[in-house]
């Protein structure tokens, strides 16, 4: 499939796909006319990249993490140095979740008092 098809399939822009390639997160083949071509594995890779970006992981961390989770049964054994980074990301996400819950409580309280 071509870059536009990959982007549409995954719900990202073609610019994002090019950026993922530039960062080393994704690779493509080239057709005889020079167009980038992608297969099912690249669709899965872009979906994983998008999911990891959506939870707030930085591209640098995703670049370290992708090789460790691209198999059917992800294992972090060869990527043990990544564990500290992932633990820090979990702590950051927990902190964000707590702040969101606190803000939600404030807003819910305002709504309760105004009805």
Coordinates of N, CA and C in Angstrom, one line a residue:
X1 N 0.8 -1.2 0.0 CA 0.0 0.0 0.0 C 0.9 1.2 0.0
X2 N 0.3 2.3 -0.5 CA 1.1 3.6 -0.6 C 0.9 4.4 0.7
X3 N 1.7 5.4 0.9 CA 1.7 6.2 2.1 C 0.3 6.8 2.5
X4 N -0.4 7.2 1.5 CA -1.8 7.8 1.8 C -2.7 6.7 2.3
X5 N -2.6 5.5 1.7 CA -3.4 4.4 2.1 C -3.1 4.0 3.6
X6 N -1.8 3.9 3.9 CA -1.4 3.6 5.2 C -1.9 4.6 6.2
X7 N -1.7 5.9 5.9 CA -2.2 6.9 6.8 C -3.7 6.8 7.0
X8 N -4.4 6.6 6.0 CA -5.9 6.5 6.1 C -6.3 5.3 6.9
X9 N -5.6 4.2 6.7 CA -5.9 2.9 7.4 C -5.7 3.1 8.9
X10 N -4.7 3.9 9.3 CA -4.2 4.0 10.7 C -4.8 5.3 11.3
X11 N -5.4 6.2 10.6 CA -5.9 7.4 11.2 C -4.9 8.4 11.5
X12 N -3.8 8.5 10.7 CA -2.8 9.5 10.9 C -2.6 10.2 9.6
X13 N -1.8 11.3 9.6 CA -1.5 12.0 8.4 C -0.3 11.4 7.7
X14 N -0.2 11.7 6.4 CA 1.0 11.3 5.6 C 2.2 11.9 6.2
X15 N 2.1 13.1 6.7 CA 3.2 13.8 7.3 C 3.7 13.1 8.6
X16 N 2.8 12.5 9.3 CA 3.1 11.7 10.5 C 3.9 10.5 10.1
X17 N 3.4 9.8 9.1 CA 4.1 8.6 8.6 C 5.6 9.0 8.2
X18 N 5.7 10.1 7.5 CA 7.1 10.5 7.1 C 7.9 10.8 8.3
X19 N 7.3 11.4 9.3 CA 8.0 11.7 10.6 C 8.4 10.5 11.3
X20 N 7.6 9.5 11.3 CA 7.9 8.2 12.0 C 9.1 7.6 11.3
X21 N 9.1 7.7 10.0 CA 10.3 7.1 9.2 C 11.5 7.9 9.5
X22 N 11.4 9.2 9.6 CA 12.6 10.1 9.9 C 13.2 9.8 11.2
X23 N 12.3 9.5 12.2 CA 12.7 9.2 13.6 C 13.2 7.7 13.7
X24 N 13.1 6.9 12.7 CA 13.6 5.5 12.7 C 12.5 4.6 13.3
X25 N 11.3 5.0 13.5 CA 10.3 4.2 14.0 C 9.6 3.3 13.0
X26 N 9.8 3.6 11.7 CA 9.1 2.9 10.7 C 10.0 2.8 9.5
X27 N 9.9 1.7 8.7 CA 10.6 1.6 7.5 C 9.7 1.4 6.3
X28 N 10.1 1.7 5.1 CA 9.3 1.4 4.0 C 10.1 0.9 2.9
X29 N 9.5 0.3 1.9 CA 10.2 -0.1 0.7 C 9.9 0.9 -0.4
X30 N 10.6 0.9 -1.5 CA 10.3 1.8 -2.5 C 9.9 1.0 -3.8
X31 N 8.9 1.5 -4.5 CA 8.5 0.9 -5.7 C 9.4 1.3 -6.8
X32 N 9.2 0.8 -8.0 CA 10.1 1.2 -9.1 C 10.0 2.7 -9.5
X33 N 8.8 3.3 -9.2 CA 8.6 4.7 -9.4 C 9.1 5.6 -8.3
X34 N 9.6 5.0 -7.2 CA 10.1 5.7 -6.1 C 9.1 6.0 -5.0
X35 N 7.9 5.5 -5.1 CA 6.9 5.7 -4.1 C 7.2 4.8 -2.9
X36 N 6.9 5.3 -1.7 CA 7.0 4.4 -0.5 C 5.9 3.4 -0.5
X37 N 6.2 2.2 -0.2 CA 5.2 1.1 -0.1 C 5.3 0.5 1.3
X38 N 4.2 0.0 1.8 CA 4.0 -0.5 3.1 C 3.2 -1.8 3.1
X39 N 3.4 -2.7 4.0 CA 2.7 -3.9 4.2 C 1.9 -3.9 5.5
X40 N 1.3 -5.1 5.8 CA 0.6 -5.3 7.0 C 1.4 -5.0 8.3
X41 N 2.7 -5.4 8.3 CA 3.5 -5.2 9.5 C 3.6 -3.7 9.8
X42 N 3.7 -2.9 8.7 CA 3.9 -1.4 9.0 C 2.6 -0.8 9.5
X43 N 1.4 -1.4 9.0 CA 0.1 -0.9 9.6 C 0.1 -1.2 11.1
X44 N 0.5 -2.3 11.5 CA 0.6 -2.7 13.0 C 1.6 -1.7 13.7
X45 N 2.7 -1.5 13.1 CA 3.7 -0.6 13.7 C 3.1 0.8 13.9
X46 N 2.5 1.3 12.9 CA 1.9 2.7 13.0 C 0.8 2.7 14.0
X47 N 0.0 1.7 14.1 CA -1.0 1.7 15.1 C -0.4 1.6 16.5
X48 N 0.7 0.9 16.7 CA 1.3 0.9 18.0 C 2.0 2.2 18.3
X49 N 2.6 2.8 17.3 CA 3.2 4.2 17.6 C 2.1 5.1 18.0
X50 N 1.0 5.1 17.3 CA -0.1 6.1 17.6 C -0.6 5.8 19.0
X51 N -0.8 4.6 19.4 CA -1.3 4.3 20.7 C -0.3 4.8 21.8
X52 N 1.0 4.5 21.6 CA 2.0 4.9 22.5 C 2.1 6.5 22.6
X53 N 2.0 7.1 21.5 CA 2.0 8.6 21.5 C 0.7 9.1 22.2
X54 N -0.4 8.5 22.0 CA -1.6 8.9 22.7 C -1.6 8.8 24.2
X55 N -0.8 7.9 24.8 CA -0.7 7.9 26.2 C 0.5 8.8 26.7
X56 N 1.1 9.5 25.8 CA 2.1 10.5 26.2 C 3.5 10.1 26.2
X57 N 3.8 8.9 25.6 CA 5.2 8.5 25.6 C 5.9 9.4 24.5
X58 N 7.1 9.8 24.9 CA 7.9 10.6 23.9 C 8.4 9.7 22.8
X59 N 8.7 10.3 21.6 CA 9.2 9.5 20.5 C 10.5 8.8 20.8
X60 N 11.4 9.4 21.6 CA 12.6 8.7 21.9 C 12.4 7.4 22.7
X61 N 11.4 7.4 23.6 CA 11.1 6.2 24.4 C 10.4 5.2 23.5
X62 N 9.5 5.7 22.6 CA 8.9 4.7 21.6 C 9.9 4.0 20.8
X63 N 11.0 4.8 20.4 CA 12.0 4.2 19.6 C 12.7 3.1 20.3
X64 N 12.9 3.2 21.6 CA 13.5 2.2 22.4 C 12.6 1.0 22.6
X65 N 11.3 1.3 22.8 CA 10.3 0.3 23.2 C 9.8 -0.6 22.0
X66 N 9.7 0.0 20.8 CA 9.1 -0.7 19.7 C 9.8 -2.1 19.4
X67 N 11.1 -2.1 19.4 CA 11.8 -3.4 19.1 C 11.5 -4.5 20.1
X68 N 11.1 -4.0 21.3 CA 10.8 -5.0 22.4 C 9.4 -5.5 22.4
X69 N 8.5 -4.8 21.7 CA 7.1 -5.2 21.7 C 6.5 -5.6 20.4
X70 N 7.3 -5.7 19.4 CA 6.7 -6.0 18.1 C 6.4 -7.5 17.8
X71 N 6.9 -8.4 18.7 CA 6.5 -9.8 18.5 C 5.1 -10.0 19.0
X72 N 4.6 -11.2 18.6 CA 3.2 -11.6 19.1 C 3.2 -11.7 20.6
X73 N 4.3 -12.1 21.2 CA 4.3 -12.2 22.7 C 5.4 -11.3 23.2
X74 N 5.1 -10.0 23.4 CA 6.1 -9.0 23.8 C 6.8 -9.4 25.1
X75 N 8.2 -9.4 25.1 CA 9.0 -9.7 26.2 C 10.0 -8.6 26.3
X76 N 10.3 -8.2 27.5 CA 11.3 -7.1 27.7 C 12.6 -7.6 28.2
X77 N 12.9 -8.9 28.1 CA 14.1 -9.5 28.5 C 15.3 -8.8 27.8
X78 N 15.3 -8.7 26.5 CA 16.4 -8.1 25.8 C 16.5 -6.5 26.0
X79 N 15.5 -6.0 26.6 CA 15.4 -4.6 26.7 C 15.3 -4.1 28.2
X80 N 16.0 -4.9 29.1 CA 15.9 -4.6 30.5 C 16.3 -3.2 30.9
X81 N 17.2 -2.6 30.1 CA 17.6 -1.2 30.4 C 16.4 -0.2 30.2
X82 N 15.4 -0.6 29.5 CA 14.2 0.2 29.3 C 13.3 0.2 30.5
X83 N 13.4 -0.8 31.4 CA 12.4 -0.9 32.5 C 12.3 0.3 33.3
X84 N 13.5 1.0 33.6 CA 13.5 2.2 34.5 C 12.7 3.3 33.8
X85 N 12.9 3.4 32.5 CA 12.2 4.4 31.7 C 10.7 4.2 31.7
X86 N 10.3 2.9 31.5 CA 8.9 2.6 31.6 C 8.3 2.8 32.9
X87 N 9.0 2.5 34.0 CA 8.5 2.7 35.3 C 8.3 4.2 35.6
X88 N 9.2 5.0 35.1 CA 9.0 6.5 35.2 C 7.8 7.0 34.4
X89 N 7.6 6.4 33.2 CA 6.4 6.8 32.5 C 5.1 6.4 33.2
X90 N 5.1 5.2 33.8 CA 3.9 4.8 34.6 C 3.7 5.7 35.7
X91 N 4.7 6.1 36.4 CA 4.6 7.1 37.5 C 4.0 8.4 37.0
X92 N 4.5 8.9 35.9 CA 4.0 10.1 35.3 C 2.6 10.0 34.9
X93 N 2.2 8.9 34.3 CA 0.8 8.7 33.9 C -0.1 8.6 35.2
X94 N 0.4 7.9 36.2 CA -0.4 7.8 37.5 C -0.6 9.2 38.1
X95 N 0.4 10.1 38.0 CA 0.3 11.4 38.5 C -0.7 12.2 37.7
X96 N -0.7 12.1 36.4 CA -1.7 12.7 35.5 C -3.1 12.3 35.8
X97 N -3.2 10.9 36.0 CA -4.6 10.4 36.3 C -5.1 10.9 37.6
X98 N -4.3 11.1 38.6 CA -4.7 11.6 39.9 C -5.1 13.1 39.7
X99 N -4.4 13.8 38.9 CA -4.7 15.3 38.7 C -6.0 15.4 37.9
X100 N -6.2 14.5 37.0 CA -7.5 14.5 36.2 C -8.7 14.2 37.1
X101 N -8.5 13.2 38.0 CA -9.5 12.8 38.9 C -9.8 13.9 39.9
X102 N -8.8 14.7 40.3 CA -9.0 15.8 41.2 C -9.8 16.9 40.5
X103 N -9.5 17.2 39.3 CA -10.2 18.2 38.5 C -11.6 17.8 38.2
X104 N -11.8 16.5 37.9 CA -13.1 16.0 37.7 C -14.0 16.2 38.9
X105 N -13.4 15.9 40.1 CA -14.2 16.0 41.3 C -14.6 17.5 41.6
X106 N -13.7 18.4 41.3 CA -14.0 19.8 41.4 C -15.2 20.2 40.5
X107 N -15.1 19.8 39.3 CA -16.1 20.2 38.3 C -17.5 19.5 38.7
X108 N -17.4 18.3 39.1 CA -18.6 17.6 39.5 C -19.2 18.2 40.7
X109 N -18.4 18.7 41.7 CA -18.9 19.4 42.8 C -19.6 20.7 42.5
X110 N -19.0 21.4 41.5 CA -19.7 22.7 41.1 C -21.0 22.4 40.4
X111 N -21.1 21.3 39.6 CA -22.3 21.0 38.9 C -23.4 20.6 40.0
X112 N -23.0 19.8 41.0 CA -24.0 19.4 42.0 C -24.5 20.6 42.8
X113 N -23.7 21.5 43.1 CA -24.2 22.7 43.8 C -25.0 23.6 43.0
X114 N -24.9 23.6 41.7 CA -25.6 24.5 40.8 C -27.0 23.9 40.3
X115 N -27.3 22.7 40.7 CA -28.6 22.1 40.3 C -29.5 22.0 41.4

